[in-house]
Short mmCIF file of C-alpha atoms and ligand atoms in Angstrom, two decimals:
data_model
loop_
_atom_site.label_atom_id
_atom_site.label_comp_id
_atom_site.label_asym_id
_atom_site.label_seq_id
_atom_site.Cartn_x
_atom_site.Cartn_y
_atom_site.Cartn_z
CA MET A 1 -30.67 8.85 35.93
CA PRO A 2 -29.78 12.36 34.75
CA ALA A 3 -26.08 13.04 34.28
CA LYS A 4 -24.43 14.97 37.07
CA LYS A 5 -24.08 18.62 36.27
CA THR A 6 -20.32 18.48 36.60
CA THR A 7 -19.89 15.68 34.06
CA LYS A 8 -18.83 17.03 30.70
CA GLN A 9 -20.73 15.35 27.90
CA ALA A 10 -18.67 14.74 24.78
CA ALA A 11 -20.32 16.63 21.94
CA PRO A 12 -21.71 14.15 19.41
CA GLU A 13 -19.41 14.14 16.41
CA THR A 14 -21.12 15.85 13.53
CA LEU A 15 -20.61 14.05 10.28
CA PRO A 16 -19.96 16.09 7.17
CA GLU A 17 -22.88 16.18 4.75
CA PRO A 18 -23.84 14.87 2.26
CA ARG A 19 -23.47 11.14 2.75
CA ARG A 20 -21.67 9.34 -0.06
CA SER A 21 -21.58 5.68 -1.00
CA VAL A 22 -18.38 4.18 -2.34
CA ALA A 23 -17.43 0.71 -3.60
CA PHE A 24 -13.72 -0.07 -3.26
CA ILE A 25 -12.55 -2.69 -5.73
CA GLY A 26 -9.06 -4.15 -5.37
CA SER A 27 -7.03 -7.32 -5.14
CA GLU A 28 -5.85 -7.29 -1.53
CA CYS A 29 -6.90 -5.96 1.85
CA TYR A 30 -5.46 -6.43 5.33
CA PRO A 31 -6.19 -8.53 7.45
CA PHE A 32 -7.56 -10.95 4.85
CA VAL A 33 -4.69 -10.85 2.38
CA LYS A 34 -1.80 -8.42 2.14
CA THR A 35 1.42 -8.44 0.13
CA GLY A 36 2.27 -4.72 0.46
CA GLY A 37 1.04 -1.20 0.95
CA LEU A 38 -2.08 -1.68 -1.20
CA GLY A 39 -3.39 -4.11 1.41
CA ASP A 40 -2.87 -1.51 4.15
CA VAL A 41 -4.67 1.22 2.20
CA MET A 42 -7.64 -1.00 1.32
CA TYR A 43 -8.06 -1.60 5.05
CA ALA A 44 -7.42 1.83 6.50
CA LEU A 45 -8.92 4.26 3.99
CA PRO A 46 -12.46 2.77 4.03
CA ARG A 47 -12.43 2.92 7.84
CA ALA A 48 -11.33 6.55 7.77
CA LEU A 49 -14.03 7.33 5.19
CA THR A 50 -16.79 5.82 7.31
CA LYS A 51 -15.93 8.48 9.92
CA LEU A 52 -16.58 11.09 7.21
CA ASN A 53 -20.10 9.93 6.48
CA CYS A 54 -19.23 7.55 3.66
CA ASP A 55 -20.94 4.22 3.23
CA VAL A 56 -18.16 1.92 2.04
CA LYS A 57 -18.29 -1.56 0.57
CA VAL A 58 -14.98 -3.26 -0.22
CA ILE A 59 -15.10 -5.87 -2.98
CA LEU A 60 -12.34 -8.47 -2.95
CA PRO A 61 -11.63 -11.89 -4.40
CA ARG A 62 -12.33 -14.72 -2.02
CA TYR A 63 -8.87 -16.29 -2.18
CA ARG A 64 -8.39 -19.65 -0.60
CA CYS A 65 -5.43 -18.20 1.37
CA ILE A 66 -7.72 -15.92 3.43
CA PRO A 67 -7.36 -17.28 6.99
CA GLN A 68 -10.10 -19.67 8.08
CA LYS A 69 -11.18 -17.46 10.98
CA TYR A 70 -12.34 -14.85 8.45
CA GLN A 71 -13.80 -17.42 6.05
CA ASP A 72 -15.91 -18.65 8.98
CA LYS A 73 -17.35 -15.17 9.53
CA MET A 74 -18.50 -14.71 5.93
CA VAL A 75 -22.19 -15.17 5.19
CA TYR A 76 -23.62 -16.24 1.88
CA ARG A 77 -25.16 -13.28 0.04
CA GLY A 78 -26.12 -14.82 -3.28
CA GLU A 79 -24.86 -16.32 -6.52
CA PHE A 80 -25.41 -16.09 -10.25
CA MET A 81 -23.85 -17.18 -13.52
CA MET A 82 -22.01 -14.58 -15.60
CA ASP A 83 -20.77 -14.73 -19.17
CA LEU A 84 -17.19 -13.56 -19.52
CA THR A 85 -15.17 -14.68 -22.51
CA LEU A 86 -15.55 -13.74 -26.17
CA ASP A 87 -17.14 -17.11 -26.87
CA GLY A 88 -19.64 -16.51 -24.04
CA ARG A 89 -18.47 -19.08 -21.50
CA GLN A 90 -20.44 -18.84 -18.26
CA PHE A 91 -18.77 -18.62 -14.86
CA TYR A 92 -20.11 -18.97 -11.35
CA VAL A 93 -20.07 -15.80 -9.19
CA GLY A 94 -20.74 -16.27 -5.49
CA ILE A 95 -20.96 -13.37 -3.03
CA MET A 96 -19.88 -13.88 0.56
CA GLU A 97 -20.25 -10.98 2.97
CA MET A 98 -18.77 -9.81 6.22
CA VAL A 99 -19.11 -6.56 8.17
CA MET A 100 -16.26 -5.22 10.28
CA ASP A 101 -16.21 -1.85 12.05
CA GLY A 102 -18.85 -0.30 9.82
CA VAL A 103 -17.26 -1.41 6.55
CA VAL A 104 -18.98 -4.09 4.45
CA TYR A 105 -16.69 -6.60 2.72
CA ASP A 106 -18.04 -8.58 -0.22
CA PHE A 107 -15.90 -11.45 -1.40
CA ILE A 108 -16.31 -12.67 -4.96
CA ASP A 109 -16.27 -16.44 -4.86
CA ASN A 110 -15.11 -18.69 -7.67
CA GLU A 111 -12.91 -21.70 -7.01
CA GLU A 112 -11.56 -21.89 -10.55
CA PHE A 113 -9.93 -18.47 -10.29
CA PHE A 114 -9.20 -17.98 -6.60
CA SER A 115 -8.07 -21.33 -5.30
CA TRP A 116 -4.33 -20.61 -5.36
CA GLY A 117 -2.21 -20.22 -2.23
CA ASN A 118 -1.15 -16.69 -3.19
CA PRO A 119 -3.26 -13.90 -4.63
CA TYR A 120 -0.82 -13.45 -7.50
CA THR A 121 0.74 -16.28 -9.48
CA ASP A 122 1.89 -15.27 -12.95
CA LEU A 123 0.37 -13.16 -15.66
CA VAL A 124 -0.94 -16.16 -17.60
CA GLU A 125 -3.13 -16.96 -14.60
CA ASP A 126 -3.58 -13.44 -13.30
CA ILE A 127 -4.98 -11.86 -16.48
CA PRO A 128 -8.05 -14.18 -16.67
CA LYS A 129 -8.40 -13.97 -12.89
CA TYR A 130 -8.66 -10.18 -12.81
CA CYS A 131 -10.75 -9.95 -16.00
CA PHE A 132 -13.21 -12.18 -14.19
CA PHE A 133 -12.90 -10.24 -10.92
CA GLY A 134 -13.46 -6.81 -12.51
CA LYS A 135 -16.55 -7.89 -14.34
CA ALA A 136 -17.90 -9.95 -11.44
CA ALA A 137 -17.49 -6.98 -9.05
CA LEU A 138 -19.76 -4.78 -11.21
CA ALA A 139 -22.21 -7.61 -11.83
CA ALA A 140 -22.33 -8.21 -8.06
CA LEU A 141 -23.25 -4.55 -7.43
CA ASN A 142 -26.11 -4.88 -9.91
CA TYR A 143 -27.12 -8.22 -8.40
CA MET A 144 -27.17 -6.76 -4.86
CA ASP A 145 -28.94 -3.67 -6.19
CA TRP A 146 -26.41 -1.50 -4.35
CA ILE A 147 -25.47 1.29 -6.74
CA PRO A 148 -22.80 3.48 -5.18
CA ASP A 149 -22.12 7.12 -6.02
CA ILE A 150 -18.48 6.25 -6.60
CA ILE A 151 -16.61 3.15 -7.69
CA HIS A 152 -13.05 3.44 -6.44
CA CYS A 153 -10.68 1.06 -8.24
CA HIS A 154 -7.16 0.18 -7.13
CA ASP A 155 -4.19 -0.74 -9.33
CA TRP A 156 -4.15 -2.80 -12.52
CA GLN A 157 -6.06 -5.72 -11.06
CA ALA A 158 -9.14 -3.47 -11.02
CA GLY A 159 -8.11 -1.72 -14.26
CA LEU A 160 -10.90 -3.16 -16.38
CA VAL A 161 -13.63 -1.99 -14.00
CA PRO A 162 -13.90 1.57 -15.45
CA VAL A 163 -13.70 0.04 -18.94
CA TYR A 164 -16.54 -2.40 -18.29
CA LEU A 165 -18.55 0.34 -16.59
CA ARG A 166 -18.66 2.49 -19.74
CA THR A 167 -18.98 -0.38 -22.25
CA LEU A 168 -20.62 -3.71 -21.40
CA PHE A 169 -22.36 -2.25 -18.32
CA ALA A 170 -23.33 1.09 -19.90
CA ASP A 171 -27.02 0.22 -19.97
CA THR A 172 -27.17 -1.32 -16.52
CA PRO A 173 -27.97 0.34 -13.16
CA VAL A 174 -24.34 0.42 -11.96
CA SER A 175 -23.40 2.81 -14.78
CA ARG A 176 -24.95 5.63 -12.69
CA ALA A 177 -21.78 5.47 -10.59
CA LYS A 178 -18.70 7.61 -11.31
CA SER A 179 -15.31 5.92 -11.22
CA ILE A 180 -11.92 6.74 -9.74
CA ILE A 181 -8.80 4.68 -10.21
CA THR A 182 -5.84 4.93 -7.83
CA ILE A 183 -2.29 4.14 -8.90
CA HIS A 184 -0.52 2.50 -5.97
CA ASN A 185 2.32 1.29 -8.17
CA LEU A 186 2.59 2.00 -11.89
CA ARG A 187 5.22 -0.68 -12.46
CA PHE A 188 2.61 -3.42 -12.65
CA GLN A 189 0.06 -2.90 -15.41
CA GLY A 190 -1.45 -6.19 -16.54
CA ILE A 191 -0.06 -6.30 -20.07
CA TYR A 192 -0.63 -9.24 -22.38
CA SER A 193 -1.55 -9.86 -26.00
CA VAL A 194 -4.72 -8.21 -27.32
CA SER A 195 -6.08 -11.63 -28.26
CA HIS A 196 -5.63 -13.03 -24.71
CA ILE A 197 -7.10 -10.02 -22.90
CA GLN A 198 -9.91 -9.63 -25.42
CA TYR A 199 -10.77 -13.32 -25.16
CA TRP A 200 -10.90 -13.28 -21.35
CA SER A 201 -12.55 -9.88 -20.93
CA GLY A 202 -15.07 -10.20 -23.75
CA LEU A 203 -14.59 -6.46 -24.38
CA PRO A 204 -15.45 -4.98 -27.80
CA ASP A 205 -12.82 -4.24 -30.47
CA TYR A 206 -12.95 -0.47 -30.11
CA VAL A 207 -11.49 -0.39 -26.57
CA PHE A 208 -8.29 -1.97 -27.92
CA ASP A 209 -7.18 1.19 -29.73
CA HIS A 210 -4.12 3.27 -28.83
CA ALA A 211 -6.08 5.78 -26.77
CA HIS A 212 -7.37 3.05 -24.47
CA LEU A 213 -5.91 -0.43 -24.00
CA ARG A 214 -3.43 -0.86 -26.84
CA MET A 215 0.32 -0.98 -26.12
CA GLY A 216 2.65 -1.23 -29.10
CA ASP A 217 1.44 -3.40 -31.97
CA ASN A 218 -0.27 -6.36 -30.34
CA GLY A 219 -0.24 -5.65 -26.62
CA ALA A 220 -3.16 -4.74 -24.40
CA ASN A 221 -2.73 -3.01 -21.06
CA MET A 222 -5.47 -3.30 -18.43
CA PHE A 223 -4.21 -0.40 -16.30
CA LYS A 224 -3.96 1.89 -19.32
CA GLY A 225 -7.59 1.16 -20.15
CA GLY A 226 -8.66 1.90 -16.58
CA LEU A 227 -6.82 5.23 -16.58
CA ALA A 228 -8.48 6.21 -19.86
CA TYR A 229 -12.03 5.26 -18.90
CA SER A 230 -12.10 6.44 -15.26
CA ASP A 231 -13.54 9.84 -14.38
CA LEU A 232 -10.62 10.69 -12.10
CA ILE A 233 -7.17 9.26 -11.44
CA THR A 234 -5.36 9.51 -8.16
CA THR A 235 -1.97 8.38 -7.02
CA VAL A 236 -0.52 8.14 -3.57
CA SER A 237 1.65 11.27 -3.36
CA ALA A 238 1.90 14.60 -5.14
CA THR A 239 5.52 14.01 -6.12
CA TYR A 240 4.74 10.61 -7.66
CA ALA A 241 1.86 12.26 -9.57
CA ASP A 242 4.46 14.54 -11.18
CA GLU A 243 7.10 11.86 -11.58
CA ILE A 244 4.92 9.41 -13.49
CA GLN A 245 4.40 12.02 -16.20
CA THR A 246 8.13 11.73 -17.01
CA GLY A 247 9.95 9.09 -19.02
CA PHE A 248 12.05 7.85 -16.08
CA TYR A 249 9.13 7.03 -13.78
CA GLY A 250 6.31 6.74 -16.30
CA GLU A 251 6.72 3.00 -17.06
CA ASN A 252 5.83 3.68 -20.72
CA LEU A 253 2.57 5.37 -19.74
CA ASP A 254 3.99 8.87 -19.20
CA ASP A 255 2.48 10.21 -22.42
CA HIS A 256 -0.88 8.61 -21.59
CA LEU A 257 -0.76 10.21 -18.11
CA ARG A 258 0.25 13.60 -19.49
CA TYR A 259 -2.73 13.36 -21.82
CA HIS A 260 -5.00 12.67 -18.83
CA ARG A 261 -3.22 15.02 -16.40
CA GLU A 262 -6.30 17.19 -15.83
CA LYS A 263 -7.91 14.30 -13.98
CA LEU A 264 -4.77 13.19 -12.09
CA HIS A 265 -4.43 14.06 -8.37
CA GLY A 266 -1.82 13.12 -5.76
CA ILE A 267 -3.06 12.29 -2.24
CA VAL A 268 -0.53 10.95 0.21
CA ASN A 269 -1.34 7.76 2.14
CA GLY A 270 -1.72 7.67 5.89
CA ILE A 271 -1.40 4.70 8.20
CA ASP A 272 -3.92 3.15 10.55
CA VAL A 273 -2.92 4.72 13.85
CA ASP A 274 -4.81 2.12 15.90
CA ILE A 275 -2.86 -0.80 14.45
CA TRP A 276 0.36 1.20 14.48
CA ASN A 277 0.22 2.51 18.01
CA SER A 278 3.38 2.00 20.04
CA SER A 279 1.60 2.70 23.33
CA THR A 280 -0.91 -0.15 22.91
CA ASP A 281 1.08 -2.50 20.66
CA LYS A 282 0.92 -5.92 22.32
CA LEU A 283 3.79 -7.21 20.19
CA LEU A 284 6.30 -4.90 21.83
CA ALA A 285 8.51 -5.76 24.78
CA ALA A 286 7.93 -2.29 26.21
CA PRO A 287 5.07 -0.14 24.84
CA TYR A 288 5.81 3.60 24.80
CA ASP A 289 4.59 7.00 23.75
CA ALA A 290 6.34 10.25 22.86
CA LYS A 291 7.00 10.94 26.55
CA THR A 292 8.60 7.58 27.29
CA VAL A 293 10.18 6.75 23.96
CA LEU A 294 13.71 7.71 24.86
CA LYS A 295 13.80 5.24 27.72
CA GLU A 296 11.60 2.45 26.37
CA LYS A 297 13.11 2.30 22.91
CA LYS A 298 16.22 0.93 24.58
CA ALA A 299 14.21 -1.89 26.14
CA ASN A 300 12.71 -2.69 22.75
CA LYS A 301 16.15 -2.58 21.18
CA LEU A 302 17.52 -5.07 23.72
CA ALA A 303 14.53 -7.38 23.17
CA LEU A 304 14.98 -7.18 19.40
CA GLN A 305 18.69 -7.94 19.68
CA GLU A 306 17.91 -10.91 21.88
CA ARG A 307 15.23 -12.27 19.55
CA LEU A 308 17.51 -12.00 16.51
CA GLY A 309 20.71 -13.26 18.12
CA LEU A 310 22.49 -9.92 17.91
CA GLU A 311 24.88 -8.66 20.54
CA GLN A 312 22.73 -7.04 23.24
CA ASP A 313 24.02 -3.51 23.52
CA GLU A 314 21.73 -0.50 23.82
CA ASN A 315 24.51 1.85 22.74
CA LYS A 316 24.80 0.44 19.24
CA ILE A 317 22.79 2.17 16.53
CA VAL A 318 20.41 -0.32 14.92
CA LEU A 319 19.54 0.29 11.25
CA GLY A 320 16.38 -1.50 10.13
CA LEU A 321 15.11 -2.35 6.66
CA ILE A 322 11.61 -3.80 6.13
CA SER A 323 10.79 -4.32 2.51
CA ARG A 324 9.95 -6.47 -0.44
CA LEU A 325 13.42 -7.33 -1.70
CA THR A 326 13.09 -6.05 -5.26
CA ASP A 327 14.90 -3.56 -7.49
CA GLN A 328 12.30 -0.89 -6.70
CA LYS A 329 13.46 -0.67 -3.11
CA GLY A 330 17.03 0.50 -3.77
CA LEU A 331 18.63 -2.65 -2.45
CA ASP A 332 21.47 -2.57 -4.94
CA LEU A 333 22.55 0.64 -3.20
CA VAL A 334 22.40 -1.04 0.21
CA ASN A 335 24.26 -4.03 -1.17
CA ALA A 336 26.97 -1.87 -2.69
CA VAL A 337 27.85 -0.12 0.57
CA PHE A 338 26.94 -2.84 3.04
CA PRO A 339 30.45 -3.41 4.49
CA GLU A 340 30.84 0.34 4.97
CA LEU A 341 27.61 0.57 6.97
CA LEU A 342 29.30 -1.46 9.69
CA ASP A 343 31.82 0.23 11.96
CA GLY A 344 31.78 -1.60 15.28
CA ASN A 345 28.97 0.59 16.60
CA THR A 346 26.28 -0.32 14.09
CA GLN A 347 23.93 -3.26 13.69
CA VAL A 348 21.74 -3.93 10.65
CA VAL A 349 18.43 -5.81 10.69
CA ILE A 350 16.76 -6.75 7.42
CA LEU A 351 13.25 -8.20 7.18
CA GLY A 352 12.01 -9.09 3.72
CA THR A 353 11.52 -11.57 0.95
CA GLY A 354 11.84 -11.22 -2.77
CA ASP A 355 14.54 -11.51 -5.42
CA ARG A 356 16.98 -14.31 -4.88
CA GLN A 357 20.04 -12.11 -5.49
CA TYR A 358 19.15 -9.83 -2.56
CA GLU A 359 18.09 -12.62 -0.24
CA ASP A 360 21.43 -14.36 -0.90
CA ALA A 361 23.48 -11.17 -0.57
CA PHE A 362 21.94 -10.26 2.78
CA ARG A 363 22.26 -13.83 4.05
CA TYR A 364 25.93 -13.67 3.11
CA TYR A 365 26.44 -10.44 5.05
CA GLU A 366 24.75 -12.01 8.05
CA SER A 367 26.98 -15.09 7.85
CA VAL A 368 30.19 -13.03 7.91
CA ASN A 369 28.89 -10.60 10.56
CA LYS A 370 27.22 -12.87 13.10
CA GLY A 371 25.91 -10.92 16.05
CA THR A 372 25.98 -7.65 14.10
CA VAL A 373 23.77 -8.30 11.08
CA CYS A 374 20.49 -10.19 10.87
CA ALA A 375 18.88 -11.01 7.53
CA TYR A 376 15.47 -12.38 8.38
CA ILE A 377 14.22 -13.60 5.03
CA ALA A 378 10.51 -13.93 5.66
CA TYR A 379 7.25 -12.05 5.79
CA ASP A 380 6.55 -11.58 9.49
CA GLU A 381 4.09 -8.99 10.83
CA SER A 382 5.10 -9.36 14.47
CA LEU A 383 8.80 -8.98 13.80
CA ALA A 384 8.02 -5.93 11.65
CA HIS A 385 6.39 -4.29 14.69
CA GLN A 386 9.38 -5.16 16.85
CA ILE A 387 11.86 -3.74 14.35
CA TYR A 388 9.88 -0.51 14.01
CA ALA A 389 10.05 -0.21 17.80
CA GLY A 390 13.57 -1.47 18.44
CA ALA A 391 15.56 0.05 15.58
CA ASP A 392 16.97 3.58 15.74
CA ALA A 393 16.72 4.31 12.03
CA LEU A 394 15.00 2.76 9.02
CA LEU A 395 16.53 2.64 5.55
CA VAL A 396 14.22 3.36 2.59
CA PRO A 397 16.53 4.18 -0.35
CA SER A 398 13.98 3.38 -3.07
CA LEU A 399 14.55 3.81 -6.79
CA PHE A 400 10.94 4.91 -6.92
CA GLU A 401 8.34 4.97 -4.17
CA PRO A 402 4.73 5.94 -4.97
CA CYS A 403 4.09 6.72 -1.29
CA GLY A 404 5.85 4.26 0.99
CA LEU A 405 4.37 3.25 4.30
CA THR A 406 7.42 2.00 6.13
CA GLN A 407 8.82 5.50 6.67
CA LEU A 408 5.44 6.61 8.06
CA ILE A 409 5.25 3.67 10.45
CA ALA A 410 8.88 4.24 11.43
CA MET A 411 8.21 7.87 12.34
CA ARG A 412 5.15 6.91 14.33
CA TYR A 413 7.37 4.51 16.30
CA GLY A 414 10.10 7.11 16.82
CA THR A 415 12.47 5.47 14.37
CA VAL A 416 14.25 7.98 12.17
CA PRO A 417 13.84 7.36 8.42
CA ILE A 418 16.81 7.55 6.04
CA VAL A 419 15.24 7.90 2.61
CA ARG A 420 15.84 8.80 -0.99
CA GLU A 421 13.97 11.93 -2.06
CA THR A 422 11.49 10.35 -4.43
CA GLY A 423 7.69 10.01 -4.55
CA GLY A 424 6.00 9.88 -1.17
CA LEU A 425 9.32 9.65 0.64
CA LYS A 426 10.04 13.19 -0.51
CA ASP A 427 6.58 14.38 0.52
CA THR A 428 6.59 12.86 4.01
CA VAL A 429 10.18 13.10 5.30
CA GLU A 430 11.49 16.59 5.82
CA PRO A 431 15.31 16.50 5.73
CA TYR A 432 17.21 17.17 8.93
CA ASN A 433 18.50 20.72 8.99
CA GLU A 434 21.81 20.96 10.80
CA TYR A 435 21.44 24.70 11.36
CA THR A 436 18.02 24.68 12.96
CA GLY A 437 17.95 21.06 14.18
CA GLY A 438 14.55 20.68 12.45
CA GLY A 439 13.33 17.90 10.15
CA ASN A 440 12.16 14.31 10.43
CA GLY A 441 14.91 12.22 8.90
CA PHE A 442 17.95 12.02 6.65
CA THR A 443 17.60 12.18 2.90
CA PHE A 444 19.59 12.00 -0.33
CA ASP A 445 18.56 12.84 -3.86
CA ARG A 446 20.36 11.08 -6.74
CA TYR A 447 20.21 7.31 -6.95
CA GLU A 448 23.83 6.64 -5.94
CA ALA A 449 25.24 4.27 -3.35
CA GLY A 450 27.74 6.91 -2.18
CA LEU A 451 24.90 9.30 -1.38
CA LEU A 452 23.07 6.66 0.63
CA LEU A 453 26.23 6.02 2.60
CA ASP A 454 26.67 9.75 3.12
CA ALA A 455 23.11 10.04 4.49
CA VAL A 456 23.75 7.13 6.89
CA ILE A 457 26.98 8.73 8.06
CA ARG A 458 25.21 12.06 8.63
CA ALA A 459 22.57 10.25 10.66
CA LYS A 460 25.15 8.38 12.71
CA THR A 461 27.08 11.57 13.37
CA VAL A 462 24.02 13.16 14.93
CA TYR A 463 23.22 9.94 16.81
CA PHE A 464 26.67 9.57 18.31
CA THR A 465 27.77 13.17 18.74
CA ALA A 466 24.60 15.25 19.22
CA ARG A 467 22.19 12.89 20.95
CA GLU A 468 19.91 15.65 22.19
CA ARG A 469 19.30 16.64 18.58
CA TRP A 470 18.66 13.02 17.60
CA ASP A 471 16.25 12.65 20.48
CA ALA A 472 14.42 15.78 19.37
CA ILE A 473 13.94 14.23 15.90
CA VAL A 474 12.62 11.02 17.50
CA VAL A 475 10.03 12.89 19.56
CA ARG A 476 9.08 15.14 16.64
CA ASP A 477 8.57 12.08 14.43
CA MET A 478 6.30 10.47 16.99
CA GLU A 479 4.22 13.62 17.16
CA LYS A 480 3.89 14.00 13.39
CA ASP A 481 0.39 13.40 12.04
CA VAL A 482 0.67 10.34 9.80
CA SER A 483 -2.97 9.33 10.22
CA TRP A 484 -5.52 9.09 7.42
CA ASP A 485 -7.54 12.08 8.70
CA LEU A 486 -6.42 14.70 6.22
CA SER A 487 -6.01 12.39 3.23
CA ALA A 488 -9.41 10.76 3.70
CA ARG A 489 -10.92 14.27 3.61
CA GLN A 490 -9.15 14.91 0.32
CA TYR A 491 -10.62 11.71 -1.16
CA ARG A 492 -14.04 12.78 0.03
CA GLU A 493 -13.58 16.15 -1.69
CA LEU A 494 -12.89 14.31 -4.95
CA TYR A 495 -15.95 12.11 -4.50
CA LEU A 496 -18.04 15.25 -4.05
CA LYS A 497 -16.46 16.83 -7.09
CA LEU A 498 -17.66 13.86 -9.15
CA LYS A 499 -21.12 13.67 -7.59
CA PRO A 500 -21.96 17.04 -6.00
P1 LIG B 1 5.11 -1.76 -1.07
O1 LIG B 1 3.62 -1.64 -1.12
O2 LIG B 1 5.80 -1.23 -2.27
O3 LIG B 1 5.58 -3.14 -0.73
P2 LIG B 1 4.94 0.05 1.24
O4 LIG B 1 6.00 0.77 1.99
O5 LIG B 1 3.85 0.89 0.64
O6 LIG B 1 5.65 -0.84 0.13
O7 LIG B 1 4.21 -1.01 2.19
C1 LIG B 1 4.89 -2.08 2.73
C2 LIG B 1 4.05 -2.68 3.84
O8 LIG B 1 4.38 -4.08 3.95
C3 LIG B 1 4.34 -2.10 5.21
O9 LIG B 1 3.18 -2.25 6.03
C4 LIG B 1 5.48 -2.99 5.73
O10 LIG B 1 5.56 -2.98 7.15
C5 LIG B 1 5.02 -4.33 5.20
N1 LIG B 1 6.11 -5.29 4.94
C6 LIG B 1 6.97 -5.29 3.88
N2 LIG B 1 7.78 -6.37 3.96
C7 LIG B 1 7.44 -7.04 5.07
C8 LIG B 1 7.90 -8.25 5.69
N3 LIG B 1 8.89 -8.96 5.16
N4 LIG B 1 7.30 -8.65 6.84
C9 LIG B 1 6.30 -7.92 7.37
N5 LIG B 1 5.80 -6.78 6.84
C10 LIG B 1 6.37 -6.35 5.70
#
């Protein structure tokens, strides 16, 4: 039946030309396995790229800890034996495949390497594991006869991929691809002795020189090799791209990165706005949008307080913190001023796991402030959603932060970020301006506990004495574009630059 004349037909979305094929290679990807922001990016960026006419395959290890419901959906795609070590030991490579929302996921199967409960154990285990994974990923592309335009590698676990591509795979079909490596966190590099990495990777002597993998006298660095051999390097914010070329943030690779700076680009992360959507989020007590946030946030706050055993009072300001509990995240600053954060009108909710010293310190503060402080020492996706919705402000005082996703999610949920001006925090949170009332959050620059406290006090002053200004920040934050749209376009531009 022909459409009625009055019905407006949505114009078919025109995809940008030309089409590009990309293989993502990395060690974690939501919802299969996620320990941090890398897992979010490996999920969301491929999906955003498919909307920009990219054909994306994501190659991951098939860890035993991937939930059974996903394991059940994988189909067998093939298998082969691959030599790996210097003495030519052969290893089984299985390929299991799954398609979800237009993205193809290929899982590299090998029980010897991937049968642990966690993706990461310790370097002794992880170095052989990711030598195997990097080589198996390229061998799998050849095996499947799927040669992408671009191979996009993520963090040190995929560091050897660009190295393999230009050495042991140089005469194979996959070498037609160009490579990009993205630095999600420079702190972790995959460093071990030359003999160990050379044994497990089977790579030739010449890659272990100072321009490529060598660190110091006898060390080899997988990430350093990947940065040297890739055609382009990206990192997850423009500020972090500058910072890592300095001694303070460079993690001993600042000179290497300065040498390669012509190929280094900063592209800020987005978040998946379907997963992080407060108006459809089934985990929330009261879903809301920018029009209803001021009312419904209170309902979410009361529900959060009830769930966590805090005093139920919508007038208290609730400060949230959702983080790995490690030195990177500025927790020594939080620890140092913790008693001063509390003033009778403030509650603090911490969700995280990590270093024992922080877990114990936050548990202690909970024990002496029952009803006011909650230290929830766990990894809990649903509680994370409820904190983003129920808290008024989110603390992110990081020592360094390549991009940071928690401040983006917070803004999307109308929770005002209080951040240190570093890396992606600096690029995504515009400081509140008391003269114009503009800005997205409260910020401080030097890494000092007193400055964190000062930023919290400034935030509380606006919250308690100029609520209409606070509310304007909340609404502005919810309306800020934190999606992948723009950033995915920037990645596509780089892909086209490599393969016009
Ligand atoms: P990083 O990758 O350095 O850990 P990011 O800010 O880039 O930090 O990403 C952290 C991601 O992990 C966010 O999606 C955040 O919500 C989530 N997250 C961190 N800790 C927890 C936790 N304990 N429970 C649930 N989610 C968490």
